[in-house]
Tab-separated table of C-alpha atoms in Angstrom:
chain	number	residue	atom	x	y	z
T	1	MET	CA	0.000	0.000	0.000
T	2	LYS	CA	2.844	2.373	0.903
T	3	ALA	CA	4.598	1.557	-2.374
T	4	LYS	CA	1.452	2.485	-4.332
T	5	THR	CA	1.131	5.729	-2.383
T	6	LYS	CA	4.777	6.651	-3.075
T	7	LEU	CA	4.329	5.806	-6.766
T	8	GLY	CA	1.233	8.004	-6.989
T	9	MET	CA	3.014	10.894	-5.270
T	10	GLY	CA	5.992	10.455	-7.569
T	11	LEU	CA	3.804	10.666	-10.676
T	12	LYS	CA	2.065	13.796	-9.362
T	13	THR	CA	5.430	15.428	-8.604
T	14	LYS	CA	6.728	14.582	-12.075
T	15	LYS	CA	3.592	16.018	-13.691
T	16	LYS	CA	3.867	19.245	-11.660
T	17	LYS	CA	7.521	19.622	-12.691
T	18	GLN	CA	6.577	19.157	-16.357
T	19	GLU	CA	3.799	21.752	-16.085
T	20	LEU	CA	6.142	24.198	-14.322
T	21	HIS	CA	8.801	23.697	-16.990
T	22	ARG	CA	6.252	24.440	-19.719
T	23	HIS	CA	5.178	27.532	-17.817
T	24	HIS	CA	8.802	28.742	-17.712
T	25	ARG	CA	9.242	28.016	-21.425
T	26	ALA	CA	6.125	29.980	-22.263
T	27	MET	CA	7.054	32.998	-20.190
T	28	GLU	CA	10.626	33.112	-21.453
T	29	GLY	CA	9.356	32.756	-24.996
T	30	ARG	CA	7.161	35.801	-24.399
T	31	GLY	CA	10.048	37.677	-22.786
T	32	LEU	CA	8.208	38.033	-19.482
T	33	TYR	CA	11.105	36.680	-17.442
T	34	LEU	CA	14.210	34.567	-17.784
T	35	ALA	CA	13.440	30.996	-16.806
T	36	PRO	CA	15.962	29.077	-14.646
T	37	TYR	CA	17.414	26.997	-17.451
T	38	LYS	CA	19.704	27.586	-20.403
T	39	ARG	CA	19.407	31.111	-21.817
T	40	GLY	CA	18.034	31.259	-25.343
T	41	GLN	CA	15.583	28.364	-25.191
T	42	GLY	CA	12.565	30.585	-25.796
T	43	ALA	CA	9.719	29.969	-28.211
T	44	ASN	CA	11.688	31.297	-31.200
T	45	HIS	CA	14.987	29.564	-30.439
T	46	GLN	CA	16.273	27.049	-32.989
T	47	ARG	CA	16.111	23.646	-31.363
T	48	THR	CA	16.810	20.031	-32.289
T	49	ILE	CA	14.240	17.408	-31.280
T	50	GLY	CA	15.219	13.769	-31.174
T	51	LEU	CA	12.642	12.288	-33.517
T	52	THR	CA	14.501	12.522	-36.800
T	53	GLY	CA	17.739	14.155	-35.702
T	54	LYS	CA	17.078	17.088	-38.028
T	55	THR	CA	16.916	20.712	-36.973
T	56	VAL	CA	13.510	22.329	-36.789
T	57	LEU	CA	12.932	25.488	-38.799
T	58	PRO	CA	13.890	28.560	-36.701
T	59	THR	CA	12.024	31.822	-36.108
T	60	ARG	CA	8.459	31.827	-37.433
T	61	ARG	CA	5.506	34.132	-36.879
T	62	ALA	CA	3.504	33.214	-33.795
T	63	VAL	CA	0.497	31.012	-34.522
T	64	ARG	CA	-2.068	29.786	-32.012
T	65	ILE	CA	-4.076	26.625	-32.758
T	66	LEU	CA	-6.886	24.672	-31.065
T	67	GLY	CA	-8.040	27.957	-29.579
T	68	ARG	CA	-11.196	28.872	-27.686
T	69	ARG	CA	-12.399	32.478	-27.646
T	70	TYR	CA	-14.667	33.894	-24.947
T	71	ALA	CA	-16.284	37.303	-25.489
T	72	LEU	CA	-16.001	39.515	-22.407
T	73	THR	CA	-18.367	42.205	-23.696
T	74	ALA	CA	-21.637	42.143	-25.637
T	75	THR	CA	-19.884	43.396	-28.774
T	76	GLY	CA	-16.918	41.035	-28.412
T	77	TYR	CA	-14.562	44.025	-28.456
T	78	LYS	CA	-12.761	42.551	-25.452
T	79	TYR	CA	-12.173	38.813	-25.417
T	80	LEU	CA	-10.084	36.066	-23.854
T	81	ASP	CA	-8.357	33.442	-25.990
T	82	ILE	CA	-6.771	30.210	-24.840
T	83	GLY	CA	-4.894	28.007	-27.272
T	84	ILE	CA	-1.542	26.440	-28.102
T	85	ASN	CA	1.225	28.713	-29.358
T	86	VAL	CA	3.025	26.595	-31.943
T	87	GLY	CA	6.755	26.058	-31.393
T	88	PRO	CA	8.678	24.001	-30.832
T	89	PRO	CA	8.546	24.266	-27.985
T	90	SER	CA	4.781	24.696	-28.098
T	91	TYR	CA	2.906	25.847	-25.017
T	92	VAL	CA	-0.600	26.707	-23.855
T	93	GLU	CA	-1.196	30.446	-23.904
T	94	ILE	CA	-3.859	32.593	-22.242
T	95	ALA	CA	-4.373	35.869	-24.105
T	96	ILE	CA	-6.663	38.789	-23.272
T	97	GLY	CA	-7.010	40.608	-26.564
T	98	ASP	CA	-4.098	40.594	-28.998
T	99	HIS	CA	-1.199	41.701	-26.809
T	100	PHE	CA	-1.862	40.740	-23.183
T	101	PHE	CA	-0.539	37.289	-22.234
T	102	LEU	CA	-0.773	35.481	-18.897
T	103	SER	CA	0.649	32.224	-17.617
T	104	LEU	CA	-1.750	29.844	-15.869
T	105	GLU	CA	0.076	30.584	-12.619
T	106	THR	CA	-0.556	34.335	-12.947
T	107	TRP	CA	-4.167	33.755	-14.003
T	108	LYS	CA	-4.838	31.617	-10.918
T	109	GLY	CA	-3.204	34.264	-8.741
T	110	LEU	CA	-5.485	36.913	-10.243
T	111	TYR	CA	-8.515	34.694	-9.675
T	112	GLU	CA	-7.582	34.239	-6.024
T	113	GLN	CA	-7.467	38.028	-5.593
T	114	GLN	CA	-11.015	38.571	-6.873
T	115	TRP	CA	-12.543	39.253	-3.432
T	116	ASP	CA	-9.843	41.768	-2.557
T	117	ILE	CA	-10.374	43.456	-5.933
T	118	GLN	CA	-14.122	43.534	-5.375
T	119	ASN	CA	-13.660	45.119	-1.945
T	120	ARG	CA	-11.327	47.769	-3.379
T	121	LEU	CA	-13.888	48.658	-6.036
T	122	ARG	CA	-16.670	48.948	-3.467
T	123	LYS	CA	-14.679	51.134	-1.086
T	124	ASP	CA	-11.970	53.332	-2.533
T	125	VAL	CA	-10.246	52.859	-5.868
T	126	ARG	CA	-7.332	55.037	-4.752
T	127	GLY	CA	-5.866	52.265	-2.600
T	128	ARG	CA	-2.544	50.553	-3.205
T	129	PRO	CA	-2.196	48.336	-6.279
T	130	ILE	CA	-2.287	44.548	-5.996
T	131	THR	CA	0.696	42.557	-7.280
T	132	VAL	CA	0.263	39.070	-8.750
T	133	GLY	CA	3.631	37.801	-10.009
T	134	PRO	CA	4.545	39.960	-13.048
T	135	LEU	CA	1.046	41.485	-13.061
T	136	THR	CA	0.016	44.673	-11.251
T	137	VAL	CA	-3.672	45.434	-10.673
T	138	ARG	CA	-4.540	49.121	-10.326
T	139	PHE	CA	-7.842	50.939	-9.996
T	140	SER	CA	-9.171	54.177	-11.460
T	141	THR	CA	-12.376	55.961	-12.429
T	142	MET	CA	-13.515	57.564	-15.664
T	143	ASN	CA	-16.826	59.407	-15.996
T	144	ASP	CA	-17.971	57.887	-12.691
T	145	THR	CA	-17.194	54.379	-13.985
T	146	LYS	CA	-14.787	52.285	-11.930
T	147	LEU	CA	-12.049	50.620	-13.950
T	148	VAL	CA	-9.674	47.727	-13.316
T	149	CYS	CA	-6.227	48.301	-14.868
T	150	LEU	CA	-4.020	45.277	-15.517
T	151	ASP	CA	-0.355	46.182	-16.018
T	152	LEU	CA	2.458	44.003	-17.325
T	153	SER	CA	5.939	45.353	-17.969
T	154	ASP	CA	5.158	46.539	-21.499
T	155	VAL	CA	1.381	46.655	-21.853
T	156	ARG	CA	-1.686	47.910	-19.976
T	157	LEU	CA	-5.253	46.656	-20.254
T	158	MET	CA	-8.215	48.571	-18.818
T	159	MET	CA	-11.719	47.187	-18.335
T	160	THR	CA	-14.882	47.967	-16.431
T	161	GLU	CA	-15.781	46.142	-13.251
T	162	SER	CA	-18.459	44.062	-15.002
T	163	THR	CA	-16.067	43.032	-17.792
T	164	PHE	CA	-13.419	42.031	-15.268
T	165	PHE	CA	-15.778	39.767	-13.337
T	166	THR	CA	-17.196	38.300	-16.547
T	167	MET	CA	-13.611	37.256	-17.256
T	168	ILE	CA	-13.025	35.920	-13.742
T	169	ASN	CA	-16.164	33.764	-14.030
T	170	LEU	CA	-14.415	31.839	-16.821
T	171	ASP	CA	-11.861	30.386	-14.394
T	172	ARG	CA	-13.127	26.801	-14.440
T	173	CYS	CA	-13.499	26.897	-18.240
T	174	ILE	CA	-9.901	28.072	-18.542
T	175	GLU	CA	-8.643	25.469	-16.092
T	176	LEU	CA	-10.335	22.604	-17.968
T	177	THR	CA	-9.326	23.885	-21.407
T	178	TYR	CA	-5.736	24.425	-20.288
T	179	ALA	CA	-5.463	20.852	-18.973
T	180	GLN	CA	-6.989	19.472	-22.167
T	181	LEU	CA	-4.621	21.417	-24.411
T	182	ASP	CA	-1.549	20.719	-22.299
T	183	ARG	CA	-1.975	16.990	-22.932
T	184	VAL	CA	-1.389	17.415	-26.681
T	185	VAL	CA	1.541	19.867	-26.626
T	186	ASP	CA	4.149	17.145	-27.173
T	187	LYS	CA	2.104	15.661	-30.016
T	188	ILE	CA	2.014	19.062	-31.717
T	189	ASP	CA	5.788	19.462	-31.395
T	190	ALA	CA	6.265	16.018	-32.953
T	191	LYS	CA	3.973	16.948	-35.853
T	192	VAL	CA	5.794	20.244	-36.405
T	193	VAL	CA	9.101	18.362	-36.660
T	194	GLN	CA	7.651	15.883	-39.165
T	195	PHE	CA	5.978	18.557	-41.278
T	196	SER	CA	9.045	20.842	-41.154
T	197	ASN	CA	11.271	18.065	-42.456
T	198	ILE	CA	8.841	17.368	-45.302
T	199	ALA	CA	8.563	21.083	-46.116
T	200	SER	CA	12.344	21.568	-46.174
T	201	ALA	CA	12.730	18.674	-48.623
T	202	ALA	CA	9.865	19.728	-50.902
T	203	THR	CA	10.981	21.328	-54.162
T	204	LYS	CA	7.619	22.908	-55.023
T	205	ASP	CA	4.451	23.008	-52.920
T	206	ALA	CA	5.273	22.113	-49.306
T	207	SER	CA	1.629	21.964	-48.220
T	208	ASN	CA	0.797	19.407	-50.926
T	209	ALA	CA	3.848	17.362	-49.958
T	210	ILE	CA	2.731	17.337	-46.317
T	211	ARG	CA	-0.842	16.467	-47.278
T	212	ALA	CA	0.348	13.522	-49.381
T	213	SER	CA	2.709	12.160	-46.721
T	214	GLU	CA	2.068	9.234	-44.398
T	215	PHE	CA	2.284	11.596	-41.411
T	216	PHE	CA	-0.755	13.701	-42.343
T	217	ASN	CA	-4.148	12.635	-40.972
T	218	TYR	CA	-7.145	14.220	-42.707
T	219	ASP	CA	-9.367	13.345	-39.752
T	220	HIS	CA	-7.227	14.982	-37.061
T	221	ILE	CA	-7.781	18.636	-36.148
T	222	ILE	CA	-4.123	19.143	-35.129
T	223	ASP	CA	-2.910	18.133	-38.584
T	224	CYS	CA	-5.529	20.269	-40.336
T	225	GLU	CA	-4.846	23.430	-38.321
T	226	LEU	CA	-1.059	23.066	-38.589
T	227	LEU	CA	-1.310	22.637	-42.349
T	228	ALA	CA	-3.694	25.573	-42.811
T	229	LEU	CA	-2.207	28.047	-40.346
T	230	VAL	CA	1.502	27.172	-40.147
T	231	PHE	CA	2.548	25.331	-43.300
T	232	GLY	CA	-0.088	26.589	-45.720
T	233	LYS	CA	1.466	30.078	-45.903
T	234	PRO	CA	4.999	31.486	-46.264
T	235	MET	CA	6.938	30.948	-43.032
């Protein structure tokens, strides 16, 4: 019984380490902080993966696949996206709008501060800001409307109180979607390696070469989105 318990704890610890490592990769890739491993292994770093022994294509425009978008306002002007930023290394990314990116760790920290934020909005918005990892939460008013200001090092996002709590109410959706996407990150990296090798060897149309290969599955959404969004256009 003790052996089973130790084995279960060991598997949980290993999984947590893997998730933490992916979190560090994602944040370093976004330039939010330097992760505690070899400098330069961000999302755009050229990297060799041991499936074929060939080098993966280097810097490429950022593409997010398998995404879910949640409108935060009636018009959809503000929204939250969660999807996989294609690498390698690929990683799950939470984005509010086009330029505001959070790790799952920072998102959960923000969620845990919701009651404090609500109290600040009810009492006095001039209070001290709240810090959640790399994120700073400030408060202000405009035309008698209370605003929540989310600050990262290089970008600020402002939203009304109702929009903020509409976003916070998505926490369980984000948690479930994140876990679901995280399980296929390694599969996506493997596919990118396979498709990159085919594309580099193709003399004419790389997308047709990928589509005709034994590695492409017409019935798999990962294959279809990678082909359409990553390999179907100039890289």
